CSV table of C-alpha atoms in Angstrom, one decimal:
chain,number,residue,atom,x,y,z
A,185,UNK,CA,102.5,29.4,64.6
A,186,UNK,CA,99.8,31.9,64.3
A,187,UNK,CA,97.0,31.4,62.2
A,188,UNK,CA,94.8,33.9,60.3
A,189,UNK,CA,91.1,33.6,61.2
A,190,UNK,CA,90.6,33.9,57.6
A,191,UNK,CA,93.1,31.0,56.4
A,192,UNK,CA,91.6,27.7,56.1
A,193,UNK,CA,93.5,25.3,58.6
A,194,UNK,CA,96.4,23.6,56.6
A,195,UNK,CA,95.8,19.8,57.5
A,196,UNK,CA,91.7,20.0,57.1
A,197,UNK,CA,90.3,16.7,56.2
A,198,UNK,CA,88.2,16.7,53.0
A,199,UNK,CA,84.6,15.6,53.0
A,200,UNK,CA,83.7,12.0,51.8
A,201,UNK,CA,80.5,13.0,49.1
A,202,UNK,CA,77.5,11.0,50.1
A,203,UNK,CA,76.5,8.1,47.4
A,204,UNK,CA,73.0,10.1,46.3
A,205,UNK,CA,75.2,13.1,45.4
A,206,UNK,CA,77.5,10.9,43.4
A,207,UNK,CA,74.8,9.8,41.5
A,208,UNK,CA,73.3,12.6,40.8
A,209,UNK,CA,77.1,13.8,39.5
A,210,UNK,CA,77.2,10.9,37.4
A,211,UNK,CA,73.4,11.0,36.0
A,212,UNK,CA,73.8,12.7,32.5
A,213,UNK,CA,70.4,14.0,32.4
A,214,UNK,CA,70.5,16.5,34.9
A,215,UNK,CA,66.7,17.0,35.0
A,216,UNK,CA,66.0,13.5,36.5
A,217,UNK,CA,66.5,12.3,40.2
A,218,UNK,CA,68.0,8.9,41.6
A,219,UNK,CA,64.6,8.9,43.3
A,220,UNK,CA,62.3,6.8,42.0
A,221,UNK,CA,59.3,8.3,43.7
A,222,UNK,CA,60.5,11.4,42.6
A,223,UNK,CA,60.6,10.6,39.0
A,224,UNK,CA,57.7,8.6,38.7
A,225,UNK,CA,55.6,11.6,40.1
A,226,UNK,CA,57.6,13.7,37.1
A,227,UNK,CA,56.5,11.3,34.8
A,228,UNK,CA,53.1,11.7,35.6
A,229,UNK,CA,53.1,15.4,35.3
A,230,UNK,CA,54.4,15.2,32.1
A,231,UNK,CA,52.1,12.5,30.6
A,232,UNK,CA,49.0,14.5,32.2
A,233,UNK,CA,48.6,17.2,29.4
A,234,UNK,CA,47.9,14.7,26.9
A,235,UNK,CA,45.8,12.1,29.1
A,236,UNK,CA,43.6,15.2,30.1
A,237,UNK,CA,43.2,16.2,26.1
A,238,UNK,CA,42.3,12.7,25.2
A,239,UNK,CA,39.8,12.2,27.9
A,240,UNK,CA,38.5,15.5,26.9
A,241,UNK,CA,38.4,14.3,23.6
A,242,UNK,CA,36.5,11.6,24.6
A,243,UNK,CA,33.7,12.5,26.9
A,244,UNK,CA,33.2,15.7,24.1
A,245,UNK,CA,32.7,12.6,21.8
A,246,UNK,CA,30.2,11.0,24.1
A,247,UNK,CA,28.4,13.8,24.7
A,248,UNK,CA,27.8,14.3,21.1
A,249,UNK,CA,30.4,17.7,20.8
A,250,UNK,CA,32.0,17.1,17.0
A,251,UNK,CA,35.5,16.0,17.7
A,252,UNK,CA,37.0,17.9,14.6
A,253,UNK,CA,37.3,20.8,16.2
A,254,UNK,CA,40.1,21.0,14.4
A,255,UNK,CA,38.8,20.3,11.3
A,256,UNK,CA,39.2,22.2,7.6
A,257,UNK,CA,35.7,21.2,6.2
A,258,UNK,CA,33.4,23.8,6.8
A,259,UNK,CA,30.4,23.0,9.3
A,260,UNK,CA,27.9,22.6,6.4
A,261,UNK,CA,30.1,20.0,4.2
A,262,UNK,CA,30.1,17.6,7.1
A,263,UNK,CA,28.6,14.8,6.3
A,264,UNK,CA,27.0,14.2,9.7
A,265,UNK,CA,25.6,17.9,9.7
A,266,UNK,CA,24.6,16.7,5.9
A,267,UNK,CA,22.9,14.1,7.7
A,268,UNK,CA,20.9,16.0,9.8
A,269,UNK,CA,19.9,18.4,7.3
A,270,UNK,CA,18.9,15.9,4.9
A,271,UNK,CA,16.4,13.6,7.5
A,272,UNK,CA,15.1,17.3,7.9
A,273,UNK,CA,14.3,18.4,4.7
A,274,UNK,CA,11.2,17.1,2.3
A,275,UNK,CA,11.1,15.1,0.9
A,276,UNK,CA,14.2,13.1,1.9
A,277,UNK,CA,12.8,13.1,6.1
A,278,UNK,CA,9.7,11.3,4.3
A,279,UNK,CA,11.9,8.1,3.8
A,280,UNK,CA,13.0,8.3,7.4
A,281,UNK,CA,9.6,8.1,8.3
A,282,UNK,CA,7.5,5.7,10.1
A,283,UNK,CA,6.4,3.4,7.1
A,284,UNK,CA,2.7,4.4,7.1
A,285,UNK,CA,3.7,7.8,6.9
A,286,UNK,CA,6.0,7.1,4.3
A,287,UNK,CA,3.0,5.2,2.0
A,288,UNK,CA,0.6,7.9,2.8
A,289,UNK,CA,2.8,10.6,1.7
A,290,UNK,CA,3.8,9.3,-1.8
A,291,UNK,CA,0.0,8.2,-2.0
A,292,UNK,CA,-0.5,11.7,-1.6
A,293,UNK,CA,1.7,12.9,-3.9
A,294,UNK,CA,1.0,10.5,-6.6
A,295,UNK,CA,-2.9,11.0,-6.1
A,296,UNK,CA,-3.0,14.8,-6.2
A,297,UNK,CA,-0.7,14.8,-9.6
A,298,UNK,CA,-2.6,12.5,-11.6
A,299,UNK,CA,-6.0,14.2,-10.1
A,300,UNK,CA,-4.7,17.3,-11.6
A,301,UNK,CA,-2.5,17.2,-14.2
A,302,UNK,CA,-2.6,13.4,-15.4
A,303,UNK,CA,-6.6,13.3,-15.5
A,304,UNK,CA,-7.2,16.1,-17.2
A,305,UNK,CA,-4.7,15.3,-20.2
A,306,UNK,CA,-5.8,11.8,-20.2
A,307,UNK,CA,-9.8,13.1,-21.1
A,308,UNK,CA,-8.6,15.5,-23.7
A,309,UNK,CA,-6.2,12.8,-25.4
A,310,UNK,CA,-9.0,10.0,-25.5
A,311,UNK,CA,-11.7,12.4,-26.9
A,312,UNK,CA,-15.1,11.1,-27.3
A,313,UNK,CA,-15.3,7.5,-28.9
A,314,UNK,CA,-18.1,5.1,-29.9
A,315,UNK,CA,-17.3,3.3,-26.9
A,316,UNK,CA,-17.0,4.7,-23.9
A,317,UNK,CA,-15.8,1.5,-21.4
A,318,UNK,CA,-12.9,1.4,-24.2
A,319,UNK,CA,-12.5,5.4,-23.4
A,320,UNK,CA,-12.9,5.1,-19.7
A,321,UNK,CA,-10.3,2.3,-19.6
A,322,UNK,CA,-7.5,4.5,-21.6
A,323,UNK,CA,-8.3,7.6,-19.1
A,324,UNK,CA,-8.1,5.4,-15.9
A,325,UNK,CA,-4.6,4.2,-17.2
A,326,UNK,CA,-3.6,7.6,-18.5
A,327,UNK,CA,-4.2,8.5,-15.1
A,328,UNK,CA,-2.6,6.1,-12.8
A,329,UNK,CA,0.4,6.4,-15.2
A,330,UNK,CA,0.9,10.3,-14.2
A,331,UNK,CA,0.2,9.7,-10.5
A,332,UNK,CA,2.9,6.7,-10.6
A,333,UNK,CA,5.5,8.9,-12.6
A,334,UNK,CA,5.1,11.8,-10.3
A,335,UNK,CA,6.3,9.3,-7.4
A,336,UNK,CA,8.7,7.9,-9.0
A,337,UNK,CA,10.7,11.0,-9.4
A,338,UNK,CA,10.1,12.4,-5.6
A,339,UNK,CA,11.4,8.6,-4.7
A,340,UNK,CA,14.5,8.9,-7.2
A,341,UNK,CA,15.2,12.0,-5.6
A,342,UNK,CA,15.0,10.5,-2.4
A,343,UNK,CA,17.6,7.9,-3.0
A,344,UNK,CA,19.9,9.8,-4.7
A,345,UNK,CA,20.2,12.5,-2.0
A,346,UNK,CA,20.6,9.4,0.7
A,347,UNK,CA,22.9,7.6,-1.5
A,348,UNK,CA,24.9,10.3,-1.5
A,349,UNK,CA,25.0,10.9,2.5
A,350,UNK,CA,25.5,7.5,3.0
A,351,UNK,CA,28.9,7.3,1.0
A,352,UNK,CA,29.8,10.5,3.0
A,353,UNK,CA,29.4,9.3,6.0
A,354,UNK,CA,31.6,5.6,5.2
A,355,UNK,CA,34.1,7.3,3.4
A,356,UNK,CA,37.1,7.9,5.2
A,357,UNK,CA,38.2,11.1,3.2
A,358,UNK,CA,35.5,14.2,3.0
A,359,UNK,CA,36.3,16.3,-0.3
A,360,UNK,CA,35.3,19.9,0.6
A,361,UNK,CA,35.4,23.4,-1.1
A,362,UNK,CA,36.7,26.0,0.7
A,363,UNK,CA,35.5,29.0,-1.2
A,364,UNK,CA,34.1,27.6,-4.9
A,365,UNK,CA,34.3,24.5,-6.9
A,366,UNK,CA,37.7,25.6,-7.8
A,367,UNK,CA,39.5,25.2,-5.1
A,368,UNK,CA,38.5,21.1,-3.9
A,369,UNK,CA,40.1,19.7,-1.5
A,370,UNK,CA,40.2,16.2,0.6
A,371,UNK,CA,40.5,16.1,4.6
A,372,UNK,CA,41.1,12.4,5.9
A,373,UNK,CA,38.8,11.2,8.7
A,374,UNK,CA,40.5,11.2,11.9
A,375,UNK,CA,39.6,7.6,13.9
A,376,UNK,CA,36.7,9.0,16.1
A,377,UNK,CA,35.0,11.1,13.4
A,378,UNK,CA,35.5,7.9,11.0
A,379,UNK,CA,33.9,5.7,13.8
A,380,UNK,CA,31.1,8.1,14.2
A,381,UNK,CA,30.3,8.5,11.0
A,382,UNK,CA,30.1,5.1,9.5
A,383,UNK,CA,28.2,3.8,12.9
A,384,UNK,CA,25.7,6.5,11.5
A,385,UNK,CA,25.7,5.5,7.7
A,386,UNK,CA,25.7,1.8,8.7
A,387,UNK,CA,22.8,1.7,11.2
A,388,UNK,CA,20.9,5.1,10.1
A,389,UNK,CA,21.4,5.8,6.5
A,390,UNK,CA,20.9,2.2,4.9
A,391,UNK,CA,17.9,0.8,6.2
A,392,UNK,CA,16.3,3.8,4.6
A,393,UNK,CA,18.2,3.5,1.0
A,394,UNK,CA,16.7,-0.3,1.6
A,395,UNK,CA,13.5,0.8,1.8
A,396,UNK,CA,13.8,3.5,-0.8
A,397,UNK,CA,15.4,1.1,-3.3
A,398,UNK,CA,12.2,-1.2,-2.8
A,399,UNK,CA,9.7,1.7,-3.6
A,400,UNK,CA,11.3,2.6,-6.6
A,401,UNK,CA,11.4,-0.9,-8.0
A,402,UNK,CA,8.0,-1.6,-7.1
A,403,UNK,CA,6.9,2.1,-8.7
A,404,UNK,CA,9.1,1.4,-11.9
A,405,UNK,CA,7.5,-2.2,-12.7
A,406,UNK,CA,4.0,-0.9,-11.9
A,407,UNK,CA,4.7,2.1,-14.4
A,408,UNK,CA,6.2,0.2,-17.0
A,409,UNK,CA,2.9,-1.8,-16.9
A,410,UNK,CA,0.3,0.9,-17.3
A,411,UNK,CA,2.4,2.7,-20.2
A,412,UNK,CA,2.4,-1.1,-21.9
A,413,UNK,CA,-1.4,-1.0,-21.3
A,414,UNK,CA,-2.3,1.9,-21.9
A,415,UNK,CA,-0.4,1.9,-25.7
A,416,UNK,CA,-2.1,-1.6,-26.7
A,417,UNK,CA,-5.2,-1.0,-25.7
A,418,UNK,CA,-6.8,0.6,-29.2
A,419,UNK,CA,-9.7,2.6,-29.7
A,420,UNK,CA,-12.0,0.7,-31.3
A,421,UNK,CA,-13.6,3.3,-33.8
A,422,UNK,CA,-10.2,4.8,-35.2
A,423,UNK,CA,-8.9,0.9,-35.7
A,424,UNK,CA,-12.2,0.4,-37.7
A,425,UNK,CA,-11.8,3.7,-39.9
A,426,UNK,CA,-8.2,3.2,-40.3
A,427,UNK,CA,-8.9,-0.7,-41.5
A,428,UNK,CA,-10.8,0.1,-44.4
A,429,UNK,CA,-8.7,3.2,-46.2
A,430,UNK,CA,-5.7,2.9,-45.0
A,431,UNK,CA,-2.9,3.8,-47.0
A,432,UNK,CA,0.5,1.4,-47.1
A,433,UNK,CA,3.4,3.4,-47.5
A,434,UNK,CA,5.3,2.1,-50.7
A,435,UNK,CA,1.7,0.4,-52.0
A,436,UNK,CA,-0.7,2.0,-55.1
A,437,UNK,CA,-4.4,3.0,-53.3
A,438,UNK,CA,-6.4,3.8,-56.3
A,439,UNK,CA,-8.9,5.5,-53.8
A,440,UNK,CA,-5.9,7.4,-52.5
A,441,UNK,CA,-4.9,8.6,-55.8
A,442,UNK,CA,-8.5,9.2,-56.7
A,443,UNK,CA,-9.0,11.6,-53.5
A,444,UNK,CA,-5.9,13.4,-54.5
A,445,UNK,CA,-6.2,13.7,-58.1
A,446,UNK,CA,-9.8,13.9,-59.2
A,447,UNK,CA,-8.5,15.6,-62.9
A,448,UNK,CA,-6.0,12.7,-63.7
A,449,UNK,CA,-8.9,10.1,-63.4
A,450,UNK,CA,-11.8,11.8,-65.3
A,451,UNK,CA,-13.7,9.5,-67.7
A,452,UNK,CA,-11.4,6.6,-66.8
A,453,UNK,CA,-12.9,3.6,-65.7
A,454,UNK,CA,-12.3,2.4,-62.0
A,455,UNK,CA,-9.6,0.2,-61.7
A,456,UNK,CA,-10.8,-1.6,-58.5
């Protein structure tokens, strides 16, 4: 019987599929292979986008790039760029300081206000007394107590400005205004930047509110002192004039009375 050259032959044996291609039939994910080379090396392109971000992420850390790139707050309501503006700026970089530094500056501050404001209102408040060791004594007090309010304050304002960086920076929320005060909001800390910042605020931020805090208690004591001093230290002259005529609020002073009534008391004998 003739054939066609086109017809397939009519007792053709049919072909035995190979076990890979069976598998690969039966494998309902068709995008994975029976190969385990082959798919490990898949896995590993997949998984390399995020391993290259995070290593990214992390030498940019390292190398001191801020890892909130993708970050709301703006760049000047950071608390590390807070940070670094405040240990820039007087006179909160004085507390940062190398600790002579520090002394000499508030020395100088303290010394040049009471030189010229708190010496010149202490000489025109004493006046010119019978004494003058008793004068000289109320000045040099008068004195030292302007020059150690005048450093009181700069250091007040020093710790309050630190304090406030400080709980910035160990925080793990940064509250932020976008535009105004009327539109607050609160970003939370991703791990790296909370890391960051509280390995700044622990190590950076308070050995210098220690310090600060010592200065001001030391300042506050010693200006507490001189204000006691200087009120109960009297002037001898005035405590002698005021002894002897006195008036007592609530008590008769017939010299009093005398002084303000001559007319009531004419012809009348003196009653003391």
């Amino acid at each position: 019987m003739a054939t066609s050259p086109l017809s397939p032959p009519l007792l053709s044996p049919l072909p035995i599929p190979k076990l890979p291609s069976l598998l690969s039939t039966c494998n309902p994910n068709p995008n994975t292979n029976s190969n385990p080379s082959t798919w490990r090396r898949k896995k590993k392109k997949a998984i390399s986008p995020i391993s290259a971000s995070s290593s990214s992420s992390s030498s940019s850390f390292r190398n001191g790039t801020p890892p909130e790139t993708e970050c709301p707050v703006p760049a000047e309501q950071l608390p590390v760029n807070e940070y670094q503006a405040l240990s820039s700026s007087l006179p909160f970089s004085w507390a940062a300081a190398d600790l002579r530094l520090y002394c000499s500056r508030l020395a100088l501050t303290g010394g040049s206000f009471a030189l010229f404001v708190g010496l010149p209102v202490a000489a025109f408040g004493t006046g010119a007394v019978a004494d003058p060791q008793a004068d000289a004594l109320r000045c040099a007090l008068g004195t030292a107590s302007a020059g150690l309010l005048a450093a009181t304050l700069a250091v007040l304002r020093m710790y309050l400005g630190w304090a406030y960086v400080g709980n910035r920076l160990l925080s793990a929320t940064v509250e932020y205004e976008e535009t105004g005060w009327y539109d607050g909001q609160i970003w939370v800390k991703t791990p790296e930047v909370l890391a960051r910042d509280r390995l700044l605020g622990s190590f950076s931020v308070k050995p210098v509110l220690n310090r600060v805090k010592l200065t001001l208690v030391v300042l506050a004591v010693s200006l507490v002192v001189c204000v006691l001093l200087f009120i109960n230290t009297e002037n001898p002259k005035r405590s002698s004039e005021d002894g002897g005529g006195r008036a007592i609020a609530g008590v008769y002073n017939d010299a009093s009375a005398r002084s303000f009534e001559p007319d009531a008391f004419c012809g009348e004998p003196d009653l003391s």
